[in-house]
Tab-separated table of C-alpha atoms in Angstrom:
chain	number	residue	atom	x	y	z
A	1	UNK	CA	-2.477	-3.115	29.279
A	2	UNK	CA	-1.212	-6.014	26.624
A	3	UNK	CA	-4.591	-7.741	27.014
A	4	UNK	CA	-5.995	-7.548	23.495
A	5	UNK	CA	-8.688	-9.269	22.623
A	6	UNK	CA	-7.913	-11.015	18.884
A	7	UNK	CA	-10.342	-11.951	16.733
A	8	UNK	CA	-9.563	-14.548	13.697
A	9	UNK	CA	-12.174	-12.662	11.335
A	10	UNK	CA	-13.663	-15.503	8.509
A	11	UNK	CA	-14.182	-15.374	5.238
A	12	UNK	CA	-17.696	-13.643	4.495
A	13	UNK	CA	-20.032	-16.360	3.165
A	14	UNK	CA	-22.595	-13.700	2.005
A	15	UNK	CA	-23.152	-13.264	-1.689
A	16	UNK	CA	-23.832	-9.594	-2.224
A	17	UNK	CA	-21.732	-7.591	0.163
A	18	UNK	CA	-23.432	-4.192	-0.851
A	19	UNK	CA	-26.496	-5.259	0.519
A	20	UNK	CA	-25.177	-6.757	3.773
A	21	UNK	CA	-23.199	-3.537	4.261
A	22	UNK	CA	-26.185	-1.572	3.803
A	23	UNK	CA	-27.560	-3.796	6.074
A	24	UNK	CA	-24.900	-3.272	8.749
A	25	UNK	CA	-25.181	0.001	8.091
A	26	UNK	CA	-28.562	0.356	9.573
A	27	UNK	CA	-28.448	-1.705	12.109
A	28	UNK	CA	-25.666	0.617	13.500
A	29	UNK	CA	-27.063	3.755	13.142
A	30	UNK	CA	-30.425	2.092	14.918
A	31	UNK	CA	-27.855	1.414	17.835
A	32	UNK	CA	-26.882	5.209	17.869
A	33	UNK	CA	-22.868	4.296	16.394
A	34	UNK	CA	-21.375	5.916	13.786
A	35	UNK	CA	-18.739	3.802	12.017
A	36	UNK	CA	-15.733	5.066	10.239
A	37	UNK	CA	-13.839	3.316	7.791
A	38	UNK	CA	-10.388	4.349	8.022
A	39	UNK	CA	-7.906	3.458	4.514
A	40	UNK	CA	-4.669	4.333	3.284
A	41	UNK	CA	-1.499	2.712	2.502
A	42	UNK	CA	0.922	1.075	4.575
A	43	UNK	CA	2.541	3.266	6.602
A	44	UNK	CA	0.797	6.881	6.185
A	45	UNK	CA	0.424	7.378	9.350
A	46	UNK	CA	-3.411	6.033	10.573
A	47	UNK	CA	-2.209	4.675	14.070
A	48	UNK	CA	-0.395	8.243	15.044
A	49	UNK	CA	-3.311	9.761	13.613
A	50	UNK	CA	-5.741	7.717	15.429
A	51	UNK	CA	-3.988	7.997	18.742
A	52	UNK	CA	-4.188	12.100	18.491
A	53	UNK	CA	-7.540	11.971	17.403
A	54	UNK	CA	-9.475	9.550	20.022
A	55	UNK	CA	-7.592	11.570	22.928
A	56	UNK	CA	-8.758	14.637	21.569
A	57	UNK	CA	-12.598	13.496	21.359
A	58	UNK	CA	-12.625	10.417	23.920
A	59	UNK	CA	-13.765	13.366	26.829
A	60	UNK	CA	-16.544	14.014	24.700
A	61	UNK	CA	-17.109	10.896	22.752
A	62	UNK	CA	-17.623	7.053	23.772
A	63	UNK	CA	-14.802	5.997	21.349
A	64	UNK	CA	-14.122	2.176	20.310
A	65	UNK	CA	-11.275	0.847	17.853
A	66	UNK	CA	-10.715	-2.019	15.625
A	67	UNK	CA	-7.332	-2.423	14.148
A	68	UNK	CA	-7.701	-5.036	10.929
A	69	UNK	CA	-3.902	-6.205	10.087
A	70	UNK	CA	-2.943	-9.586	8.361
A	71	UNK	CA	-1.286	-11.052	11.549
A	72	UNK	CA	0.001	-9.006	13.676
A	73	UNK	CA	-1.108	-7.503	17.176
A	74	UNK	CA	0.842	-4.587	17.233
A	75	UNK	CA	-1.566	-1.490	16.469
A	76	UNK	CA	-4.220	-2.751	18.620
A	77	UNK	CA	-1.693	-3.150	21.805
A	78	UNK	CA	-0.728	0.886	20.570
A	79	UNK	CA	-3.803	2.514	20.816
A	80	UNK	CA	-5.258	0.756	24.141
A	81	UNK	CA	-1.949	1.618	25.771
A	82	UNK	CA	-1.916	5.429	24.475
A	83	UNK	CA	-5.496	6.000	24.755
A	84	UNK	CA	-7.194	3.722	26.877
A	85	UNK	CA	-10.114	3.059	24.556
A	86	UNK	CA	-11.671	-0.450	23.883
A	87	UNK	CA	-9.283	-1.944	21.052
A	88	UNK	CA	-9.617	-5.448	19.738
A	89	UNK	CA	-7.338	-6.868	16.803
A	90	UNK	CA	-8.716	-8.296	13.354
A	91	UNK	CA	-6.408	-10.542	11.743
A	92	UNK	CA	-7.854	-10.954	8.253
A	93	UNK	CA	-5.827	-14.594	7.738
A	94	UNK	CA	-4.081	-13.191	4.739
A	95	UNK	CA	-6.722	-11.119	3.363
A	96	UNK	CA	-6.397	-7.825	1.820
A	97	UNK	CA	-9.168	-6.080	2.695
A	98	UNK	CA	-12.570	-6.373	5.052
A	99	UNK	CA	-16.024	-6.518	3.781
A	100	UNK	CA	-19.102	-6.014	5.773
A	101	UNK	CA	-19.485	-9.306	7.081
A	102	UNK	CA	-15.727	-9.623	8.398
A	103	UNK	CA	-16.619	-6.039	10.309
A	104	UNK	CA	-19.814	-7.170	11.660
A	105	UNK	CA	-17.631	-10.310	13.205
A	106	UNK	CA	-14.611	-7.598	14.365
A	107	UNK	CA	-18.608	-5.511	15.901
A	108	UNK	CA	-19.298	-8.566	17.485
A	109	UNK	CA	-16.495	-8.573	19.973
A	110	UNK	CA	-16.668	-5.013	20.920
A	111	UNK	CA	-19.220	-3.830	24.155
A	112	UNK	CA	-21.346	-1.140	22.275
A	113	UNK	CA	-22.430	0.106	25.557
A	114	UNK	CA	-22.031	3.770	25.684
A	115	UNK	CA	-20.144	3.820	22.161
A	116	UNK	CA	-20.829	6.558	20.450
A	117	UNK	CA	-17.971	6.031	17.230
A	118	UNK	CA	-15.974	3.168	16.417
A	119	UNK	CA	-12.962	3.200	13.791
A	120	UNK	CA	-12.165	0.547	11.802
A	121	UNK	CA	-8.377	1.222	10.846
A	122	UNK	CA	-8.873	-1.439	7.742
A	123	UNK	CA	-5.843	-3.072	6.108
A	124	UNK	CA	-3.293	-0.705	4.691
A	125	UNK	CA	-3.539	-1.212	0.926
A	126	UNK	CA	-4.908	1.479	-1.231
A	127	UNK	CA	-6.485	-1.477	-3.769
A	128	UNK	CA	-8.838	-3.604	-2.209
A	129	UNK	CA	-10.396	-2.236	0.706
A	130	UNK	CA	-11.615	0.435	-1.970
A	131	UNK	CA	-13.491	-2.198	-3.417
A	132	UNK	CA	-15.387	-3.621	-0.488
A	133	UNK	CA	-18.638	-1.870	1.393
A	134	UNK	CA	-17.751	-2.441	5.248
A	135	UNK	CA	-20.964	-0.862	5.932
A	136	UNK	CA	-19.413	2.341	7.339
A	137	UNK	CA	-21.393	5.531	7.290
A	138	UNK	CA	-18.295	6.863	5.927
A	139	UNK	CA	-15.013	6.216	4.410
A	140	UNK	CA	-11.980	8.280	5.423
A	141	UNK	CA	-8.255	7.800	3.703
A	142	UNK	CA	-4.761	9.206	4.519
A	143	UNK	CA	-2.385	10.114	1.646
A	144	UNK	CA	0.877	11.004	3.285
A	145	UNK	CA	3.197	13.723	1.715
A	146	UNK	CA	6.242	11.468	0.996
A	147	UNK	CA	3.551	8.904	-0.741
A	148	UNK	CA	3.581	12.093	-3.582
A	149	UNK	CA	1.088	14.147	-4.908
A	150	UNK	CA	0.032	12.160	-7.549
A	151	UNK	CA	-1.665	9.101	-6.191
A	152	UNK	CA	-5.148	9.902	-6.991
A	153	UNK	CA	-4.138	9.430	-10.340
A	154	UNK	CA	-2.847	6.096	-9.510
A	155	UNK	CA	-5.476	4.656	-7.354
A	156	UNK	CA	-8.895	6.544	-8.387
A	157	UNK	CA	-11.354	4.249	-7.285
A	158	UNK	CA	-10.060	4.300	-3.138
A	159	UNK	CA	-10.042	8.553	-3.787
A	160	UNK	CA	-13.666	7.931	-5.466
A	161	UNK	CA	-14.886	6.199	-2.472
A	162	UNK	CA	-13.698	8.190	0.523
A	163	UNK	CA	-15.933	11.244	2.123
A	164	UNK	CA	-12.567	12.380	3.507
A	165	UNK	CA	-8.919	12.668	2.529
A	166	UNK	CA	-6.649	13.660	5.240
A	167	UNK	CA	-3.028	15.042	4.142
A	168	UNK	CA	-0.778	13.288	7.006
A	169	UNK	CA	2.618	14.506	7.135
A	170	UNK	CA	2.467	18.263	6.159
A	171	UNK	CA	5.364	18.582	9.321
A	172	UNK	CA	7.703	16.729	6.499
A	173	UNK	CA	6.565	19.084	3.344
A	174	UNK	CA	9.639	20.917	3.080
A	175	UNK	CA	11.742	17.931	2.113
A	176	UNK	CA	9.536	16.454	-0.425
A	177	UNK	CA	8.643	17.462	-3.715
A	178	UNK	CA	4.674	17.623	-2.820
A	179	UNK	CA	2.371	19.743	-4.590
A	180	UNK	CA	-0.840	20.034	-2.228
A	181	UNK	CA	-2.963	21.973	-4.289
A	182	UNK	CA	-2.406	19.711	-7.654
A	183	UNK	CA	-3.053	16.564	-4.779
A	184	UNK	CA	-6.173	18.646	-4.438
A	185	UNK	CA	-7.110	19.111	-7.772
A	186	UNK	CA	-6.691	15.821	-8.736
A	187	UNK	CA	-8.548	14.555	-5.477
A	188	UNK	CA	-11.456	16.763	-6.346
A	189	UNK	CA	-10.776	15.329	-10.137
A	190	UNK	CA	-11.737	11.827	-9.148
A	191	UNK	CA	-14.715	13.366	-6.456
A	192	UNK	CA	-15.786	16.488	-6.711
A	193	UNK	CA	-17.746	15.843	-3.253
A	194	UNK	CA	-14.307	14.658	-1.146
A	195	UNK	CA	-13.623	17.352	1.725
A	196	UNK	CA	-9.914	17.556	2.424
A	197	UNK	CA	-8.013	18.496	5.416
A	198	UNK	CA	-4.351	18.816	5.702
A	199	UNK	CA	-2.489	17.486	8.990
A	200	UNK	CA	0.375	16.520	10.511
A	201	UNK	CA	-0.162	13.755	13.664
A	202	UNK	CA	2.623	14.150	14.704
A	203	UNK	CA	3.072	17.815	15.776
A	204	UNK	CA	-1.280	17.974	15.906
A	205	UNK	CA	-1.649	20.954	13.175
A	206	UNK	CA	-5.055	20.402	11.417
A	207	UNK	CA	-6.078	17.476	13.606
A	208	UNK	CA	-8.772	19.952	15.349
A	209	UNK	CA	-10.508	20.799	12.008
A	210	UNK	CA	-10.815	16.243	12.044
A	211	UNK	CA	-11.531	15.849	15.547
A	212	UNK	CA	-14.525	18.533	14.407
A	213	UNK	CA	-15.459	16.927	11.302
A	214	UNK	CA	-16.013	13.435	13.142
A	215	UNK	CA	-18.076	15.215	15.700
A	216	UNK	CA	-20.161	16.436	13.182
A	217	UNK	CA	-20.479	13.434	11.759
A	218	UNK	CA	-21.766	11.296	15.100
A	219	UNK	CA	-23.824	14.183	15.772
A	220	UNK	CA	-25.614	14.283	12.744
A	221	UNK	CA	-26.125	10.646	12.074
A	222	UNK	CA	-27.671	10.648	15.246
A	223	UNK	CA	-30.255	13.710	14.880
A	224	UNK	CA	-30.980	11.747	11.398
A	225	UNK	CA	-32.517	8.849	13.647
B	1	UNK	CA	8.507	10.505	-26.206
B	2	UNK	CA	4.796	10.120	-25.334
B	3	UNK	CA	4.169	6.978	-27.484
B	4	UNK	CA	3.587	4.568	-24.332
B	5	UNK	CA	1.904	1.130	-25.552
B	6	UNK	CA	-0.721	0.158	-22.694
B	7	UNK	CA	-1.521	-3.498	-22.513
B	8	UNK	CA	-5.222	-4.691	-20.677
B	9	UNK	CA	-4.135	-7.662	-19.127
B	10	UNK	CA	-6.582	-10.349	-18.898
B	11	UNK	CA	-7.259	-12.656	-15.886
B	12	UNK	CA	-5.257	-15.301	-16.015
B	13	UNK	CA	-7.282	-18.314	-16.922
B	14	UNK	CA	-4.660	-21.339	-14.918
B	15	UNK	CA	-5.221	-23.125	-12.307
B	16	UNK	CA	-1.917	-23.458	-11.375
B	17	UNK	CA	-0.115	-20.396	-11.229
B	18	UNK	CA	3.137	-21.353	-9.577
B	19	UNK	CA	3.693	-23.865	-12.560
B	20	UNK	CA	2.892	-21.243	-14.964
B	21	UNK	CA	5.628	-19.099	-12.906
B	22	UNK	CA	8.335	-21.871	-12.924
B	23	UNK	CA	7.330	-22.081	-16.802
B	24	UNK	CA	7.752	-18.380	-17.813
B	25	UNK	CA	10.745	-18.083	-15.345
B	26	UNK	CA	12.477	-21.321	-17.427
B	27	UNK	CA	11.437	-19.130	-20.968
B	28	UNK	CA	12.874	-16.229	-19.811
B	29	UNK	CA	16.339	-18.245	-18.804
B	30	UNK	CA	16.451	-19.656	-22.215
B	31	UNK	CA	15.949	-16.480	-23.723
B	32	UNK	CA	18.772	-15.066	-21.593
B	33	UNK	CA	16.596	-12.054	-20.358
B	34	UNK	CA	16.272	-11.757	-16.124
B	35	UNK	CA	13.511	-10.840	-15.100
B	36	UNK	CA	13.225	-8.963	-11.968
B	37	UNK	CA	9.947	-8.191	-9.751
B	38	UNK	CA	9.773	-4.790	-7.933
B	39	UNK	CA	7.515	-4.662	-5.030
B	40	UNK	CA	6.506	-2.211	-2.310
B	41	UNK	CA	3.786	-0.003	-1.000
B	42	UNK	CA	2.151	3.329	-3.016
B	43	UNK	CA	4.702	6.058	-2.923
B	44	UNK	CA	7.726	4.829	-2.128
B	45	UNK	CA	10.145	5.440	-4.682
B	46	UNK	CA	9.597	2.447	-7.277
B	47	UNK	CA	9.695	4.713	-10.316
B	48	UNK	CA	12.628	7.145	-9.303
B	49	UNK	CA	14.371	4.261	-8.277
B	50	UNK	CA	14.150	2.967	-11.085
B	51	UNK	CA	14.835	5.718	-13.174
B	52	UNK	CA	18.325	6.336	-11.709
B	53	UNK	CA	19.013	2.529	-11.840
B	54	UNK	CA	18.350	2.392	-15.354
B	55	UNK	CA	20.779	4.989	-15.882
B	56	UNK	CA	23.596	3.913	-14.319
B	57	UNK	CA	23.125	0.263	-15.845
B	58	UNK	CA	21.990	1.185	-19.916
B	59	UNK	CA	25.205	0.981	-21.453
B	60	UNK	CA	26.368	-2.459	-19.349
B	61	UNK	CA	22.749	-4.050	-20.093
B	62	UNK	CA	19.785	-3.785	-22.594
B	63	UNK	CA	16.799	-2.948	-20.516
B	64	UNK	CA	12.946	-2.903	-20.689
B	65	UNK	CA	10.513	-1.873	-18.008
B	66	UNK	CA	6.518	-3.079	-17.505
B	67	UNK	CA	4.852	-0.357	-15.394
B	68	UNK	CA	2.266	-2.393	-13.580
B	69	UNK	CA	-1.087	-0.148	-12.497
B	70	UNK	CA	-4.404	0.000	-12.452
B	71	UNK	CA	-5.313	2.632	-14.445
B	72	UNK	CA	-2.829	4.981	-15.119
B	73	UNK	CA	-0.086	5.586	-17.612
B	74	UNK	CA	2.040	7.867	-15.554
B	75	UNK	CA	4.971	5.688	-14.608
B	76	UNK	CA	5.562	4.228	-17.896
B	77	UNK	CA	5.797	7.730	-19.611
B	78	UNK	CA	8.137	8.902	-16.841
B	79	UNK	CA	10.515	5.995	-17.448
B	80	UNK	CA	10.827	6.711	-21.294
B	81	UNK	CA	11.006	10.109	-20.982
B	82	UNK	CA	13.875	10.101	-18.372
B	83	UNK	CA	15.837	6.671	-19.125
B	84	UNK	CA	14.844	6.141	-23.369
B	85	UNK	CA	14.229	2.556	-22.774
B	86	UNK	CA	11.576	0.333	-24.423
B	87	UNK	CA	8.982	0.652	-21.479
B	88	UNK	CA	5.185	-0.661	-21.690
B	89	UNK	CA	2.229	0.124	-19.145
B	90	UNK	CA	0.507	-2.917	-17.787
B	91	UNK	CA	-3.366	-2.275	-17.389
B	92	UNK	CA	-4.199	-4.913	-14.651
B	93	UNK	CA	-8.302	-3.619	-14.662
B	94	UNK	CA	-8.761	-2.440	-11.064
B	95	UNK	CA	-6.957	-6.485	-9.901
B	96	UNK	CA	-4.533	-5.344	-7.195
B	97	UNK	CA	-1.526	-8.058	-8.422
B	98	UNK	CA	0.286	-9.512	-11.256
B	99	UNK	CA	0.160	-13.399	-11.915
B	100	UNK	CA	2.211	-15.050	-14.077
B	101	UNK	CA	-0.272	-15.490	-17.084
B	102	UNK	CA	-0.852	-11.291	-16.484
B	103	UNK	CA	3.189	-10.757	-16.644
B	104	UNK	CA	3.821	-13.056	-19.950
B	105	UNK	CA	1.089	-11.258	-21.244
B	106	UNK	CA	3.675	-7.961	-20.906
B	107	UNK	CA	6.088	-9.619	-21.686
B	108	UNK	CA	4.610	-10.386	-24.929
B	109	UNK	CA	4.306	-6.936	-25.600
B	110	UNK	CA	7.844	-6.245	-25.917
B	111	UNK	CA	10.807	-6.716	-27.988
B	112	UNK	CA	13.589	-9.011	-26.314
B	113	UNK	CA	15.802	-8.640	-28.815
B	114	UNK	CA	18.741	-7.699	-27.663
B	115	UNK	CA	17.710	-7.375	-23.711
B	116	UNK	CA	19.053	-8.742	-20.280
B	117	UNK	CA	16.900	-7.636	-18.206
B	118	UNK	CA	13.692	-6.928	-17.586
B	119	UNK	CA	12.071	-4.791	-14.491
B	120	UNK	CA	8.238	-5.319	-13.430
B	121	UNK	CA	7.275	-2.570	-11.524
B	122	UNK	CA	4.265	-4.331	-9.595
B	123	UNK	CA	1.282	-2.253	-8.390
B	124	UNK	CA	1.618	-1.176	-5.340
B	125	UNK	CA	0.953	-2.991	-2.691
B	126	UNK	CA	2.161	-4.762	0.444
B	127	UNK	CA	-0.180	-8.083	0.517
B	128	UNK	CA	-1.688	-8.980	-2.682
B	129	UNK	CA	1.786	-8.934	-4.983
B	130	UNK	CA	3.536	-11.600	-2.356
B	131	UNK	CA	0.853	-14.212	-2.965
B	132	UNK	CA	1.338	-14.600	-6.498
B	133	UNK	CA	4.736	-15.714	-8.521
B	134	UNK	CA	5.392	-13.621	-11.590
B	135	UNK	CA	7.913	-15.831	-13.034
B	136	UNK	CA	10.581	-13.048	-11.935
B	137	UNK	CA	14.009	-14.787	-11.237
B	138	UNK	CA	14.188	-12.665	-8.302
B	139	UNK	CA	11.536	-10.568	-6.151
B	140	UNK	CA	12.806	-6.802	-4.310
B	141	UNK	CA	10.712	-4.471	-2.518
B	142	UNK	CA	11.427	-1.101	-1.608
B	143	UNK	CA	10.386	0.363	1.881
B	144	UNK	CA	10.717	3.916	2.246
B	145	UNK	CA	11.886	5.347	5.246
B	146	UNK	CA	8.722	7.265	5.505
B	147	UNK	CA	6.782	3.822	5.896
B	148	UNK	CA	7.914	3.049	9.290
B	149	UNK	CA	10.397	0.653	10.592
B	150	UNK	CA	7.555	-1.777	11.977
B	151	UNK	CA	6.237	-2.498	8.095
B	152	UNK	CA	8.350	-6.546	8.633
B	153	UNK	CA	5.832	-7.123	11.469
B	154	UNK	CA	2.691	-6.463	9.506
B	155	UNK	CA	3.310	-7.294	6.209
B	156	UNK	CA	5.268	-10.496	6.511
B	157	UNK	CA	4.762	-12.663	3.353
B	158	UNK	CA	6.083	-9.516	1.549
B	159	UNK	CA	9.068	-9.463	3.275
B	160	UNK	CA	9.361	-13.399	3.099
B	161	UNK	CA	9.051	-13.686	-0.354
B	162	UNK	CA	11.815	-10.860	-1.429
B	163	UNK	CA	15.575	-11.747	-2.406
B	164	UNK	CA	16.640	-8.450	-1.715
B	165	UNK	CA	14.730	-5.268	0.386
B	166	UNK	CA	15.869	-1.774	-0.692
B	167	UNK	CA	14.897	0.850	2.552
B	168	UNK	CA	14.652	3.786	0.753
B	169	UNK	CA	14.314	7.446	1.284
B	170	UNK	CA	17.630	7.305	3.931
B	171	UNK	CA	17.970	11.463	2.601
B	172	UNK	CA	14.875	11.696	4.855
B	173	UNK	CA	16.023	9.415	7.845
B	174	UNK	CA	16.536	12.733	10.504
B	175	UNK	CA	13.259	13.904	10.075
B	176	UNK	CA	11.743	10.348	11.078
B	177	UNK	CA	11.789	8.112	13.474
B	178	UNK	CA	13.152	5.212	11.816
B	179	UNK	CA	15.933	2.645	13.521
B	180	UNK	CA	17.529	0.708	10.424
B	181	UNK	CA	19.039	-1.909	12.643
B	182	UNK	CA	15.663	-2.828	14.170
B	183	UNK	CA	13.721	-2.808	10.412
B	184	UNK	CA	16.875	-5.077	9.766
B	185	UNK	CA	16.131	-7.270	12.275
B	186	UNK	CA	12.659	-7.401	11.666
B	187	UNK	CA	13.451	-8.135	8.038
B	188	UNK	CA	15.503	-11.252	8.753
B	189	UNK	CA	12.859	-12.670	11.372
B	190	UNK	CA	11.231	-13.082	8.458
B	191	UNK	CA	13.597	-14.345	5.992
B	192	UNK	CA	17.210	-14.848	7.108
B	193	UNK	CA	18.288	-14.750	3.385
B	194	UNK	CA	17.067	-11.048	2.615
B	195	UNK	CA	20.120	-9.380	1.420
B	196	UNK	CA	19.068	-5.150	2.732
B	197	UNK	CA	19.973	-2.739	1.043
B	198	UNK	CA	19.856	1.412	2.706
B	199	UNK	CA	19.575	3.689	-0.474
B	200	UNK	CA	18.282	6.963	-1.623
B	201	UNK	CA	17.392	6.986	-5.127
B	202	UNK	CA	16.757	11.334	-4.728
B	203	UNK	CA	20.441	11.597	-3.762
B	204	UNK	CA	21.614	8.203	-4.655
B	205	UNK	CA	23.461	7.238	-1.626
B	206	UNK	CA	23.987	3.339	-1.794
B	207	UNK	CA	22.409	2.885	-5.300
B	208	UNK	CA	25.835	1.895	-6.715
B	209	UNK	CA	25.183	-1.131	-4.526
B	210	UNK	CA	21.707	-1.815	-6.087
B	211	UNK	CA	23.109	-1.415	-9.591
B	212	UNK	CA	25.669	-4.025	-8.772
B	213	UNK	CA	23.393	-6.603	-6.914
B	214	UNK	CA	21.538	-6.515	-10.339
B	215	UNK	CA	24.736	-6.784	-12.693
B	216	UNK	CA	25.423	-9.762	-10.622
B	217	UNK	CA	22.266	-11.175	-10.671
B	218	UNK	CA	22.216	-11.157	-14.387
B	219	UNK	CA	25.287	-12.257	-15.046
B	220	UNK	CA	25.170	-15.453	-12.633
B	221	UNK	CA	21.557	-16.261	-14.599
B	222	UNK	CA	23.412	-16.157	-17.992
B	223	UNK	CA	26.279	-18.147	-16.610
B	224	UNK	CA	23.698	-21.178	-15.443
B	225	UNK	CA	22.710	-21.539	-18.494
């Protein structure tokens, strides 16, 4: 199960990213694959919440990963061995964040044969990766309740970008001073048009109203072909 | 108490910024202020750490704080209003890290007279912050216990490039899984000379330690000089 596939993404060498990504962007959806960009910070919780997820949806769903980290191996080796799903490892060489070329090269080394969704779980950093089109067709971030309410305040642009905010950690809300509907409020403050859905993936409470909302999405960016 | 100056800070225009570190740091020596560089990822404690640190150290040592962020002015009114000292909010224009040029350019923005040390609180971040000196005589990050125990593997230059790691959060220790002697471990694979420190700046269990590490760390830079 430790065979994971590691792939030393370079550098992108294209000029205007924006345009590559919408490139990307179409050539997936021609392929019938919805990609998700998945942000957040270090340690909010996007591996557990991955893990819960793809075993939820991998009966109905042809499901691939691809676990961006500076240098290590260890989410990839994680979700292959609690999921079974295709998994390969991006080490960014120091980077901060992935642009669209950098995913097409993680793309490259996956088999899209029968993949319906893949996830990019992108570099936990809730700067950069804000910054950088991957070419998803949409951007999903997890704010985790001991992170504190008020980090849309603190990192707009990443809460500006994102279709989707998940709340991880709502099993841990009694011991921290976390205000979900002011975390709301000033989500919504920053983009009116986020959804957000509270969760915890650990104990699995609001991980079915995700599990729908990614359905949803595959479906419908494949009726839109 | 809601007077907060905000400074833009420009890009820095050296080539070399690790000279322009080893400069600053040797300004800041002769000046007798230490300058210390606080690290970690979004939400985990920076600014209620060091609120309560502040307080237990005012009447030993003159302080000042720079409240490093993107956008925001949050932190730095937070630290006035609850500690009183001269505190100024660092506008770094959507650039995920502080330079050296970037933290002189604080710097400049407050009054030394009659202050020991001074406490950048860097955006937060796990990757970008460890790549670039600040002049700081010393670097600490905080990890929260929230952040996982793993956080060494992934994010190595940040734990390389830190005198002294702070695992915060310990109040919240039995409602995650979280093995301090492993994140230990993990720490020193990294950098044998990491002095660890288990706190809880909510409670503050084991911040008496952290207020003495700094005490010592000012007075042995005054000494050497």
């Amino acid at each position: 199960m430790d065979n994971i596939r590691i792939i030393e993404v370079k550098r992108s060498i294209f000029d205007d990213n924006n345009k590559d990504a919408d490139l990307l962007r179409a050539e997936l959806k021609a392929k019938g694959v919805f990609l998700l960009n998945l942000m957040s910070s270090p340690g909010s919780g996007k591996t557990t919440t991955l893990i819960r997820t793809i075993n939820m949806l991998k009966s109905d769903l042809g499901i691939a990963v691809m676990e961006a980290d500076i240098d290590s191996d260890v989410d990839a080796k994680k979700i292959l061995a609690a999921t079974g799903v295709q998994s390969v490892q991006l080490h960014t060489g120091g980077m901060c964040h992935l642009d669209a070329d950098m995913t097409r090269q993680g793309i490259a080394g996956l088999d899209l044969d029968g993949v319906d969704l893949v996830i990019l779980e992108n570099v936990g950093n809730l700067v950069c990766p804000a910054e950088f089109d991957t070419g998803a067709a949409k951007n999903c971030m997890i704010l985790s309740v001991p992170e504190g309410d008020d980090k849309p305040l603190k990192y707009p642009l990443m809460f500006s970008v994102c279709d989707l905010v998940l709340i991880n950690k709502m099993d841990v809300a009694p011991y921290f001073d976390f205000d979900l509907e002011k975390c709301k409020e000033y989500i919504l403050r920053r983009n009116p048009n986020a959804e957000v859905i509270p969760v915890s993936a650990k104990t699995g409470e609001g991980m079915e109203k995700f599990a729908e909302w990614l359905k949803r999405q595959v479906k419908t960016q494949k009726e839109g072909e």
